[in-house]
């Protein structure tokens, strides 16, 4: 199937991962249309394609967008992603992550758009019973965030059987880093992720980083995570889309490097990359943090021929540092929501 120059609808296209996917869409010859309500995303992050501001709950608006742009496929990034918040406010997660997505599916079915890429997560697995975690790992999520994504996976599996809506679930491990250009990167409010917070300390925007737990059963006692560069992550979406368009098969893949780093290792590497001393405070464990989350990442490598090229810890930190310095240092985009 000829896919180049086709329009691709990217929900959450002004968010962290969605905006990087939009850049990749351009690089792969697609015309991206970014659909975002800008509640978490930023208009300055919409560097490629056309940005349409709208709500996924607004079916009439979605119908218009599908009618006007005639996308060949949808990549769905619009989602709430705070694990802790999902535990205290599950309604928000089931309403927005689940029912809004179902609204989107209904418009896809009506408009006969049959290819969907789901931004899924290793949080669908829950507590690891096996590390590294293969795609066949049991899926028993321990928070509403992971559960809402797993429910979408299940719904889409049935929609494929019933309606022929093909989908690929991409289960991310820890997305990190920023586009090499330094023009887009990670900005969350509130920020809860390790790497941006560590770099905030290096920037002098925060006094210290609190390490959540030092008594885990890991080599240095701190949690181990599999950090994957956002550009590699975005690139995998296009390999998955291409394969889905060629084979018309639904499938699912882990997206990680297969190598884990501890919180302490991340901080040490960040000191090297930034040349700054990073003050550390040792605190209690954060609720819901498994000791180690590392992907068994062979399936995407074998089937999609996906080769992460940007995901050394050094490069993740270097690109994130470049972004942080540009955004927070020069206040690029500040107040330009
Ligand atoms: N972490 C930490 N201090 C912080 C933020 C995170 O020690 O201020 C740890 C966290 O406990 C986890 C790892 O860093 O083990 C990565 O956390 P992050 O929130 O970046 O991603 P998550 O693994 O929750 O998706």
mmCIF file of C-alpha atoms and ligand atoms in Angstrom:
data_model
loop_
_atom_site.group_PDB
_atom_site.id
_atom_site.type_symbol
_atom_site.label_atom_id
_atom_site.label_comp_id
_atom_site.label_asym_id
_atom_site.label_seq_id
_atom_site.Cartn_x
_atom_site.Cartn_y
_atom_site.Cartn_z
ATOM 1 C CA UNK A 1 0.000 0.000 0.000
ATOM 2 C CA UNK A 2 1.325 3.457 -0.896
ATOM 3 C CA UNK A 3 1.582 5.301 2.358
ATOM 4 C CA UNK A 4 3.838 8.244 1.668
ATOM 5 C CA UNK A 5 2.158 11.640 1.713
ATOM 6 C CA UNK A 6 -0.840 10.143 3.467
ATOM 7 C CA UNK A 7 -2.345 12.069 6.304
ATOM 8 C CA UNK A 8 -1.841 10.732 9.783
ATOM 9 C CA UNK A 9 -3.951 11.876 12.711
ATOM 10 C CA UNK A 10 -1.858 12.235 15.865
ATOM 11 C CA UNK A 11 -3.917 12.736 19.020
ATOM 12 C CA UNK A 12 -1.950 14.414 21.781
ATOM 13 C CA UNK A 13 0.347 15.665 19.014
ATOM 14 C CA UNK A 14 1.360 18.715 21.066
ATOM 15 C CA UNK A 15 2.465 16.571 24.008
ATOM 16 C CA UNK A 16 5.888 15.157 24.809
ATOM 17 C CA UNK A 17 5.858 11.901 22.837
ATOM 18 C CA UNK A 18 3.194 13.005 20.316
ATOM 19 C CA UNK A 19 5.219 16.045 19.233
ATOM 20 C CA UNK A 20 8.271 13.849 18.641
ATOM 21 C CA UNK A 21 6.096 11.451 16.608
ATOM 22 C CA UNK A 22 4.907 14.420 14.545
ATOM 23 C CA UNK A 23 8.524 15.297 13.687
ATOM 24 C CA UNK A 24 9.116 11.679 12.703
ATOM 25 C CA UNK A 25 5.937 11.745 10.583
ATOM 26 C CA UNK A 26 7.458 14.549 8.567
ATOM 27 C CA UNK A 27 10.725 12.625 8.284
ATOM 28 C CA UNK A 28 8.805 9.565 7.040
ATOM 29 C CA UNK A 29 6.871 11.531 4.439
ATOM 30 C CA UNK A 30 3.482 11.590 6.160
ATOM 31 C CA UNK A 31 1.336 14.679 6.587
ATOM 32 C CA UNK A 32 0.666 14.887 10.323
ATOM 33 C CA UNK A 33 -2.492 16.472 11.704
ATOM 34 C CA UNK A 34 -2.195 17.060 15.422
ATOM 35 C CA UNK A 35 -5.360 16.882 17.507
ATOM 36 C CA UNK A 36 -4.834 18.188 21.027
ATOM 37 C CA UNK A 37 -6.853 20.020 23.668
ATOM 38 C CA UNK A 38 -3.665 21.698 24.938
ATOM 39 C CA UNK A 39 -4.484 20.769 28.528
ATOM 40 C CA UNK A 40 -1.102 19.087 28.872
ATOM 41 C CA UNK A 41 0.381 19.773 25.443
ATOM 42 C CA UNK A 42 1.880 23.054 24.221
ATOM 43 C CA UNK A 43 1.182 24.859 20.965
ATOM 44 C CA UNK A 44 4.932 25.590 20.638
ATOM 45 C CA UNK A 45 5.540 21.814 20.532
ATOM 46 C CA UNK A 46 3.493 21.463 17.339
ATOM 47 C CA UNK A 47 6.501 21.927 15.084
ATOM 48 C CA UNK A 48 5.193 19.950 12.139
ATOM 49 C CA UNK A 49 1.793 19.463 10.601
ATOM 50 C CA UNK A 50 -1.429 21.269 11.313
ATOM 51 C CA UNK A 51 -2.587 21.673 14.901
ATOM 52 C CA UNK A 52 -6.318 21.312 15.540
ATOM 53 C CA UNK A 53 -7.437 22.219 19.040
ATOM 54 C CA UNK A 54 -10.233 19.963 20.193
ATOM 55 C CA UNK A 55 -11.576 17.459 22.683
ATOM 56 C CA UNK A 56 -11.748 13.734 22.003
ATOM 57 C CA UNK A 57 -15.118 13.794 23.767
ATOM 58 C CA UNK A 58 -16.394 16.075 20.983
ATOM 59 C CA UNK A 59 -17.664 13.577 18.414
ATOM 60 C CA UNK A 60 -18.936 16.238 16.000
ATOM 61 C CA UNK A 61 -15.516 17.880 15.924
ATOM 62 C CA UNK A 62 -13.797 14.551 15.352
ATOM 63 C CA UNK A 63 -16.152 13.756 12.476
ATOM 64 C CA UNK A 64 -15.281 17.097 10.883
ATOM 65 C CA UNK A 65 -11.552 16.520 11.307
ATOM 66 C CA UNK A 66 -11.765 13.026 9.788
ATOM 67 C CA UNK A 67 -13.918 14.384 6.955
ATOM 68 C CA UNK A 68 -11.549 17.226 6.182
ATOM 69 C CA UNK A 69 -8.176 15.492 6.501
ATOM 70 C CA UNK A 70 -9.063 11.887 5.582
ATOM 71 C CA UNK A 71 -6.319 10.243 7.645
ATOM 72 C CA UNK A 72 -5.080 6.798 6.629
ATOM 73 C CA UNK A 73 -4.341 5.922 10.264
ATOM 74 C CA UNK A 74 -4.416 7.275 13.806
ATOM 75 C CA UNK A 75 -1.621 7.406 16.380
ATOM 76 C CA UNK A 76 -3.135 7.947 19.791
ATOM 77 C CA UNK A 77 -1.019 9.702 22.418
ATOM 78 C CA UNK A 78 -3.665 11.851 24.149
ATOM 79 C CA UNK A 79 -3.753 10.445 27.652
ATOM 80 C CA UNK A 80 -3.215 11.167 31.323
ATOM 81 C CA UNK A 81 -0.053 9.448 32.481
ATOM 82 C CA UNK A 82 0.476 10.092 36.202
ATOM 83 C CA UNK A 83 0.412 6.760 38.002
ATOM 84 C CA UNK A 84 -0.090 8.321 41.462
ATOM 85 C CA UNK A 85 -2.896 10.595 40.292
ATOM 86 C CA UNK A 86 -4.646 7.654 38.657
ATOM 87 C CA UNK A 87 -4.856 5.978 42.061
ATOM 88 C CA UNK A 88 -6.369 9.040 43.758
ATOM 89 C CA UNK A 89 -8.590 10.093 40.828
ATOM 90 C CA UNK A 90 -9.416 6.940 38.822
ATOM 91 C CA UNK A 91 -12.514 8.572 37.314
ATOM 92 C CA UNK A 92 -10.333 10.986 35.364
ATOM 93 C CA UNK A 93 -8.299 8.110 33.951
ATOM 94 C CA UNK A 94 -11.213 5.881 32.950
ATOM 95 C CA UNK A 95 -13.178 8.829 31.553
ATOM 96 C CA UNK A 96 -10.410 10.395 29.496
ATOM 97 C CA UNK A 97 -8.121 7.490 28.719
ATOM 98 C CA UNK A 98 -10.909 5.035 28.097
ATOM 99 C CA UNK A 99 -14.219 6.573 27.115
ATOM 100 C CA UNK A 100 -12.690 9.376 25.049
ATOM 101 C CA UNK A 101 -10.641 6.804 23.157
ATOM 102 C CA UNK A 102 -13.784 4.777 22.510
ATOM 103 C CA UNK A 103 -15.357 7.893 21.070
ATOM 104 C CA UNK A 104 -12.384 8.135 18.737
ATOM 105 C CA UNK A 105 -12.785 4.469 17.727
ATOM 106 C CA UNK A 106 -16.441 5.030 16.898
ATOM 107 C CA UNK A 107 -15.508 7.874 14.546
ATOM 108 C CA UNK A 108 -12.786 5.727 12.972
ATOM 109 C CA UNK A 109 -15.344 2.976 12.335
ATOM 110 C CA UNK A 110 -17.836 5.428 10.887
ATOM 111 C CA UNK A 111 -15.198 6.968 8.626
ATOM 112 C CA UNK A 112 -13.710 3.611 7.694
ATOM 113 C CA UNK A 113 -10.231 4.376 9.038
ATOM 114 C CA UNK A 114 -8.873 0.973 9.968
ATOM 115 C CA UNK A 115 -5.361 1.441 11.363
ATOM 116 C CA UNK A 116 -4.596 2.494 14.906
ATOM 117 C CA UNK A 117 -1.431 2.738 16.981
ATOM 118 C CA UNK A 118 -1.959 2.723 20.737
ATOM 119 C CA UNK A 119 0.493 4.392 23.044
ATOM 120 C CA UNK A 120 0.503 1.661 25.689
ATOM 121 C CA UNK A 121 2.769 1.013 28.617
ATOM 122 C CA UNK A 122 4.735 -1.495 30.666
ATOM 123 C CA UNK A 123 2.339 -0.458 33.464
ATOM 124 C CA UNK A 124 -0.124 -2.911 31.858
ATOM 125 C CA UNK A 125 2.099 -5.721 33.225
ATOM 126 C CA UNK A 126 1.943 -4.646 36.863
ATOM 127 C CA UNK A 127 4.514 -6.058 39.270
ATOM 128 C CA UNK A 128 7.171 -8.009 37.414
ATOM 129 C CA UNK A 129 7.205 -11.752 37.870
ATOM 130 C CA UNK A 130 9.984 -12.024 35.316
ATOM 131 C CA UNK A 131 12.789 -9.558 34.382
ATOM 132 C CA UNK A 132 13.415 -8.601 31.628
ATOM 133 C CA UNK A 133 9.699 -8.550 30.840
ATOM 134 C CA UNK A 134 8.601 -10.117 27.549
ATOM 135 C CA UNK A 135 5.357 -9.213 25.773
ATOM 136 C CA UNK A 136 3.918 -12.483 27.097
ATOM 137 C CA UNK A 137 4.399 -11.341 30.715
ATOM 138 C CA UNK A 138 1.092 -11.579 32.663
ATOM 139 C CA UNK A 139 -0.868 -8.319 32.518
ATOM 140 C CA UNK A 140 -2.085 -7.460 36.016
ATOM 141 C CA UNK A 141 -1.871 -3.666 36.338
ATOM 142 C CA UNK A 142 -1.554 -2.251 39.837
ATOM 143 C CA UNK A 143 -2.971 1.210 39.117
ATOM 144 C CA UNK A 144 -5.850 2.711 37.080
ATOM 145 C CA UNK A 145 -3.414 4.233 34.568
ATOM 146 C CA UNK A 146 -2.070 0.822 33.536
ATOM 147 C CA UNK A 147 -5.534 -0.669 33.818
ATOM 148 C CA UNK A 148 -7.089 1.932 31.486
ATOM 149 C CA UNK A 149 -4.444 1.132 28.859
ATOM 150 C CA UNK A 150 -4.934 -2.617 29.270
ATOM 151 C CA UNK A 151 -8.676 -2.155 28.854
ATOM 152 C CA UNK A 152 -8.010 -0.324 25.592
ATOM 153 C CA UNK A 153 -5.826 -3.203 24.431
ATOM 154 C CA UNK A 154 -8.657 -5.632 25.175
ATOM 155 C CA UNK A 155 -11.324 -3.486 23.516
ATOM 156 C CA UNK A 156 -9.168 -3.091 20.415
ATOM 157 C CA UNK A 157 -8.567 -6.839 20.234
ATOM 158 C CA UNK A 158 -12.333 -7.411 20.075
ATOM 159 C CA UNK A 159 -12.815 -4.505 17.630
ATOM 160 C CA UNK A 160 -10.317 -6.145 15.306
ATOM 161 C CA UNK A 161 -12.274 -9.427 15.351
ATOM 162 C CA UNK A 162 -15.650 -7.734 14.963
ATOM 163 C CA UNK A 163 -14.934 -4.730 12.743
ATOM 164 C CA UNK A 164 -11.493 -5.336 11.229
ATOM 165 C CA UNK A 165 -10.014 -2.307 13.026
ATOM 166 C CA UNK A 166 -6.298 -3.150 13.037
ATOM 167 C CA UNK A 167 -4.145 -1.898 15.862
ATOM 168 C CA UNK A 168 -0.636 -2.099 17.233
ATOM 169 C CA UNK A 169 -0.039 -1.689 20.956
ATOM 170 C CA UNK A 170 3.338 -0.178 21.772
ATOM 171 C CA UNK A 171 4.206 -0.753 25.406
ATOM 172 C CA UNK A 172 6.666 1.931 26.413
ATOM 173 C CA UNK A 173 9.172 1.597 29.184
ATOM 174 C CA UNK A 174 10.656 4.936 30.417
ATOM 175 C CA UNK A 175 10.496 7.573 27.674
ATOM 176 C CA UNK A 176 13.243 10.160 28.083
ATOM 177 C CA UNK A 177 15.497 12.578 26.193
ATOM 178 C CA UNK A 178 14.602 15.184 23.579
ATOM 179 C CA UNK A 179 14.862 15.740 19.856
ATOM 180 C CA UNK A 180 18.465 16.356 18.782
ATOM 181 C CA UNK A 181 17.433 19.772 17.372
ATOM 182 C CA UNK A 182 16.697 21.034 20.891
ATOM 183 C CA UNK A 183 13.417 22.484 19.573
ATOM 184 C CA UNK A 184 11.074 20.232 21.535
ATOM 185 C CA UNK A 185 11.376 18.245 24.745
ATOM 186 C CA UNK A 186 9.758 17.212 27.976
ATOM 187 C CA UNK A 187 7.748 19.744 30.008
ATOM 188 C CA UNK A 188 5.208 18.392 32.477
ATOM 189 C CA UNK A 189 3.316 20.343 35.074
ATOM 190 C CA UNK A 190 3.766 19.067 37.687
ATOM 191 C CA UNK A 191 7.020 17.340 36.744
ATOM 192 C CA UNK A 192 7.439 13.999 38.505
ATOM 193 C CA UNK A 193 9.939 12.182 36.287
ATOM 194 C CA UNK A 194 13.462 11.441 37.403
ATOM 195 C CA UNK A 195 15.505 12.811 34.500
ATOM 196 C CA UNK A 196 13.845 16.243 34.151
ATOM 197 C CA UNK A 197 13.984 16.669 37.936
ATOM 198 C CA UNK A 198 17.673 15.734 38.079
ATOM 199 C CA UNK A 199 18.366 18.250 35.311
ATOM 200 C CA UNK A 200 16.365 20.872 37.193
ATOM 201 C CA UNK A 201 18.862 20.437 40.033
ATOM 202 C CA UNK A 202 21.747 20.824 37.568
ATOM 203 C CA UNK A 203 20.088 24.001 36.247
ATOM 204 C CA UNK A 204 19.749 25.397 39.772
ATOM 205 C CA UNK A 205 15.930 25.376 39.488
ATOM 206 C CA UNK A 206 15.627 22.891 42.328
ATOM 207 C CA UNK A 207 17.803 22.374 45.420
ATOM 208 C CA UNK A 208 18.155 18.613 45.307
ATOM 209 C CA UNK A 209 16.733 15.367 44.018
ATOM 210 C CA UNK A 210 15.116 12.942 46.420
ATOM 211 C CA UNK A 211 15.969 9.329 45.692
ATOM 212 C CA UNK A 212 12.863 7.311 46.409
ATOM 213 C CA UNK A 213 14.132 4.265 48.284
ATOM 214 C CA UNK A 214 17.597 2.815 48.787
ATOM 215 C CA UNK A 215 16.629 -0.606 50.129
ATOM 216 C CA UNK A 216 15.368 -2.267 46.950
ATOM 217 C CA UNK A 217 16.711 -5.694 45.984
ATOM 218 C CA UNK A 218 18.851 -4.182 43.201
ATOM 219 C CA UNK A 219 22.669 -3.917 42.949
ATOM 220 C CA UNK A 220 22.837 -0.442 44.565
ATOM 221 C CA UNK A 221 19.488 -0.511 46.388
ATOM 222 C CA UNK A 222 17.758 2.025 44.095
ATOM 223 C CA UNK A 223 15.124 1.296 41.445
ATOM 224 C CA UNK A 224 16.179 0.153 38.008
ATOM 225 C CA UNK A 225 14.398 1.409 34.874
ATOM 226 C CA UNK A 226 14.802 0.946 31.117
ATOM 227 C CA UNK A 227 15.156 4.450 29.624
ATOM 228 C CA UNK A 228 14.318 4.741 25.957
ATOM 229 C CA UNK A 229 14.996 7.877 23.918
ATOM 230 C CA UNK A 230 11.814 9.580 22.735
ATOM 231 C CA UNK A 231 13.143 9.788 19.152
ATOM 232 C CA UNK A 232 13.702 6.016 19.070
ATOM 233 C CA UNK A 233 10.259 5.559 20.564
ATOM 234 C CA UNK A 234 8.689 7.810 17.931
ATOM 235 C CA UNK A 235 10.590 6.024 15.144
ATOM 236 C CA UNK A 236 9.188 2.649 16.231
ATOM 237 C CA UNK A 237 5.661 3.950 15.627
ATOM 238 C CA UNK A 238 6.406 4.374 11.932
ATOM 239 C CA UNK A 239 7.942 0.922 11.587
ATOM 240 C CA UNK A 240 4.860 -0.475 13.324
ATOM 241 C CA UNK A 241 2.525 1.539 11.114
ATOM 242 C CA UNK A 242 4.311 0.514 7.951
ATOM 243 C CA UNK A 243 4.111 -3.149 8.943
ATOM 244 C CA UNK A 244 0.457 -2.867 9.862
ATOM 245 C CA UNK A 245 -0.374 -1.202 6.553
ATOM 246 C CA UNK A 246 1.559 -3.882 4.654
ATOM 247 C CA UNK A 247 0.309 -6.953 6.518
ATOM 248 C CA UNK A 248 -3.047 -5.791 7.895
ATOM 249 C CA UNK A 249 -2.192 -7.594 11.122
ATOM 250 C CA UNK A 250 -2.695 -6.319 14.631
ATOM 251 C CA UNK A 251 0.260 -6.839 16.980
ATOM 252 C CA UNK A 252 1.933 -5.629 20.191
ATOM 253 C CA UNK A 253 5.517 -4.764 21.096
ATOM 254 C CA UNK A 254 7.608 -3.667 24.038
ATOM 255 C CA UNK A 255 9.618 -0.536 23.392
ATOM 256 C CA UNK A 256 12.677 -0.450 25.596
ATOM 257 C CA UNK A 257 16.409 -1.036 25.246
ATOM 258 C CA UNK A 258 16.614 -4.198 27.328
ATOM 259 C CA UNK A 259 19.155 -2.521 29.613
ATOM 260 C CA UNK A 260 18.290 -0.985 32.964
ATOM 261 C CA UNK A 261 19.909 1.806 34.989
ATOM 262 C CA UNK A 262 19.469 2.530 38.662
ATOM 263 C CA UNK A 263 18.408 5.926 39.998
ATOM 264 C CA UNK A 264 21.933 6.388 41.362
ATOM 265 C CA UNK A 265 23.471 5.541 37.976
ATOM 266 C CA UNK A 266 21.234 8.119 36.273
ATOM 267 C CA UNK A 267 22.320 10.800 38.735
ATOM 268 C CA UNK A 268 26.031 9.947 38.338
ATOM 269 C CA UNK A 269 25.746 10.056 34.541
ATOM 270 C CA UNK A 270 23.822 13.351 34.736
ATOM 271 C CA UNK A 271 26.690 14.867 36.737
ATOM 272 C CA UNK A 272 29.104 13.794 33.990
ATOM 273 C CA UNK A 273 26.956 15.126 31.139
ATOM 274 C CA UNK A 274 26.126 18.461 32.769
ATOM 275 C CA UNK A 275 29.424 18.990 34.572
ATOM 276 C CA UNK A 276 27.351 20.028 37.624
ATOM 277 C CA UNK A 277 27.200 18.601 41.121
ATOM 278 C CA UNK A 278 23.734 17.210 41.794
ATOM 279 C CA UNK A 279 22.681 17.309 45.434
ATOM 280 C CA UNK A 280 20.923 14.170 46.536
ATOM 281 C CA UNK A 281 18.630 13.469 49.439
ATOM 282 C CA UNK A 282 17.693 9.889 50.268
ATOM 283 C CA UNK A 283 14.003 9.390 50.958
ATOM 284 C CA UNK A 284 11.408 6.706 51.426
ATOM 285 C CA UNK A 285 10.128 4.454 48.683
ATOM 286 C CA UNK A 286 7.408 5.905 46.445
ATOM 287 C CA UNK A 287 4.208 3.860 46.586
ATOM 288 C CA UNK A 288 3.691 1.609 43.606
ATOM 289 C CA UNK A 289 7.308 1.581 42.342
ATOM 290 C CA UNK A 290 8.453 -1.926 41.365
ATOM 291 C CA UNK A 291 12.204 -2.488 42.017
ATOM 292 C CA UNK A 292 13.075 -3.191 38.395
ATOM 293 C CA UNK A 293 11.320 -2.613 35.067
ATOM 294 C CA UNK A 294 13.341 -3.697 32.073
ATOM 295 C CA UNK A 295 11.995 -4.713 28.672
ATOM 296 C CA UNK A 296 12.722 -7.844 26.812
ATOM 297 C CA UNK A 297 12.940 -5.878 23.611
ATOM 298 C CA UNK A 298 13.769 -8.510 20.993
ATOM 299 C CA UNK A 299 10.344 -8.709 19.357
ATOM 300 C CA UNK A 300 10.381 -5.134 18.022
ATOM 301 C CA UNK A 301 13.986 -5.586 16.918
ATOM 302 C CA UNK A 302 13.259 -8.836 15.076
ATOM 303 C CA UNK A 303 9.866 -8.125 13.541
ATOM 304 C CA UNK A 304 9.924 -4.348 13.065
ATOM 305 C CA UNK A 305 13.705 -4.191 12.474
ATOM 306 C CA UNK A 306 13.735 -1.473 15.091
ATOM 307 C CA UNK A 307 17.228 -0.438 16.124
ATOM 308 C CA UNK A 308 17.323 2.189 18.882
ATOM 309 C CA UNK A 309 20.057 4.615 17.875
ATOM 310 C CA UNK A 310 19.674 7.430 20.378
ATOM 311 C CA UNK A 311 19.145 5.563 23.612
ATOM 312 C CA UNK A 312 22.519 5.416 25.342
ATOM 313 C CA UNK A 313 22.026 6.938 28.798
ATOM 314 C CA UNK A 314 24.646 9.542 27.892
ATOM 315 C CA UNK A 315 22.725 10.622 24.777
ATOM 316 C CA UNK A 316 19.385 10.663 26.572
ATOM 317 C CA UNK A 317 20.823 12.978 29.204
ATOM 318 C CA UNK A 318 22.762 15.094 26.694
ATOM 319 C CA UNK A 319 19.681 15.794 24.541
ATOM 320 C CA UNK A 320 17.462 16.376 27.583
ATOM 321 C CA UNK A 321 20.086 18.753 28.995
ATOM 322 C CA UNK A 322 20.275 20.671 25.714
ATOM 323 C CA UNK A 323 16.484 20.979 25.743
ATOM 324 C CA UNK A 324 16.299 22.029 29.394
ATOM 325 C CA UNK A 325 18.933 24.659 28.971
ATOM 326 C CA UNK A 326 17.164 26.095 25.937
ATOM 327 C CA UNK A 327 13.659 26.004 27.361
ATOM 328 C CA UNK A 328 14.238 27.000 30.944
ATOM 329 C CA UNK A 329 17.440 28.945 30.373
ATOM 330 C CA UNK A 330 16.151 31.267 27.694
ATOM 331 C CA UNK A 331 12.486 30.892 28.669
ATOM 332 C CA UNK A 332 11.624 29.771 25.141
ATOM 333 C CA UNK A 333 7.908 29.203 24.894
ATOM 334 C CA UNK A 334 7.302 30.483 28.431
ATOM 335 C CA UNK A 335 3.664 31.532 28.815
ATOM 336 C CA UNK A 336 3.041 30.682 25.183
ATOM 337 C CA UNK A 337 0.566 27.898 25.834
HETATM 338 N N1 LIG B 1 12.510 8.725 41.190
HETATM 339 C C1 LIG B 1 13.221 9.213 42.271
HETATM 340 N N2 LIG B 1 13.068 10.517 42.605
HETATM 341 C C2 LIG B 1 12.228 11.361 41.928
HETATM 342 C C3 LIG B 1 11.520 10.861 40.811
HETATM 343 C C4 LIG B 1 11.677 9.525 40.470
HETATM 344 O O1 LIG B 1 13.988 8.481 42.921
HETATM 345 O O2 LIG B 1 12.105 12.539 42.314
HETATM 346 C C5 LIG B 1 12.676 7.303 40.813
HETATM 347 C C6 LIG B 1 11.370 6.523 40.820
HETATM 348 O O3 LIG B 1 11.134 6.001 42.103
HETATM 349 C C7 LIG B 1 11.635 5.448 39.768
HETATM 350 C C8 LIG B 1 12.622 6.102 38.801
HETATM 351 O O4 LIG B 1 13.148 7.251 39.481
HETATM 352 O O5 LIG B 1 12.281 4.354 40.354
HETATM 353 C C9 LIG B 1 11.953 6.580 37.529
HETATM 354 O O6 LIG B 1 10.810 7.330 37.886
HETATM 355 P P1 LIG B 1 9.975 8.167 36.845
HETATM 356 O O7 LIG B 1 8.917 8.894 37.618
HETATM 357 O O8 LIG B 1 10.888 8.982 36.002
HETATM 358 O O9 LIG B 1 9.331 7.103 35.886
HETATM 359 P P2 LIG B 1 8.395 5.831 36.210
HETATM 360 O O10 LIG B 1 9.324 4.672 36.385
HETATM 361 O O11 LIG B 1 7.576 6.132 37.414
HETATM 362 O O12 LIG B 1 7.571 5.698 34.963
#
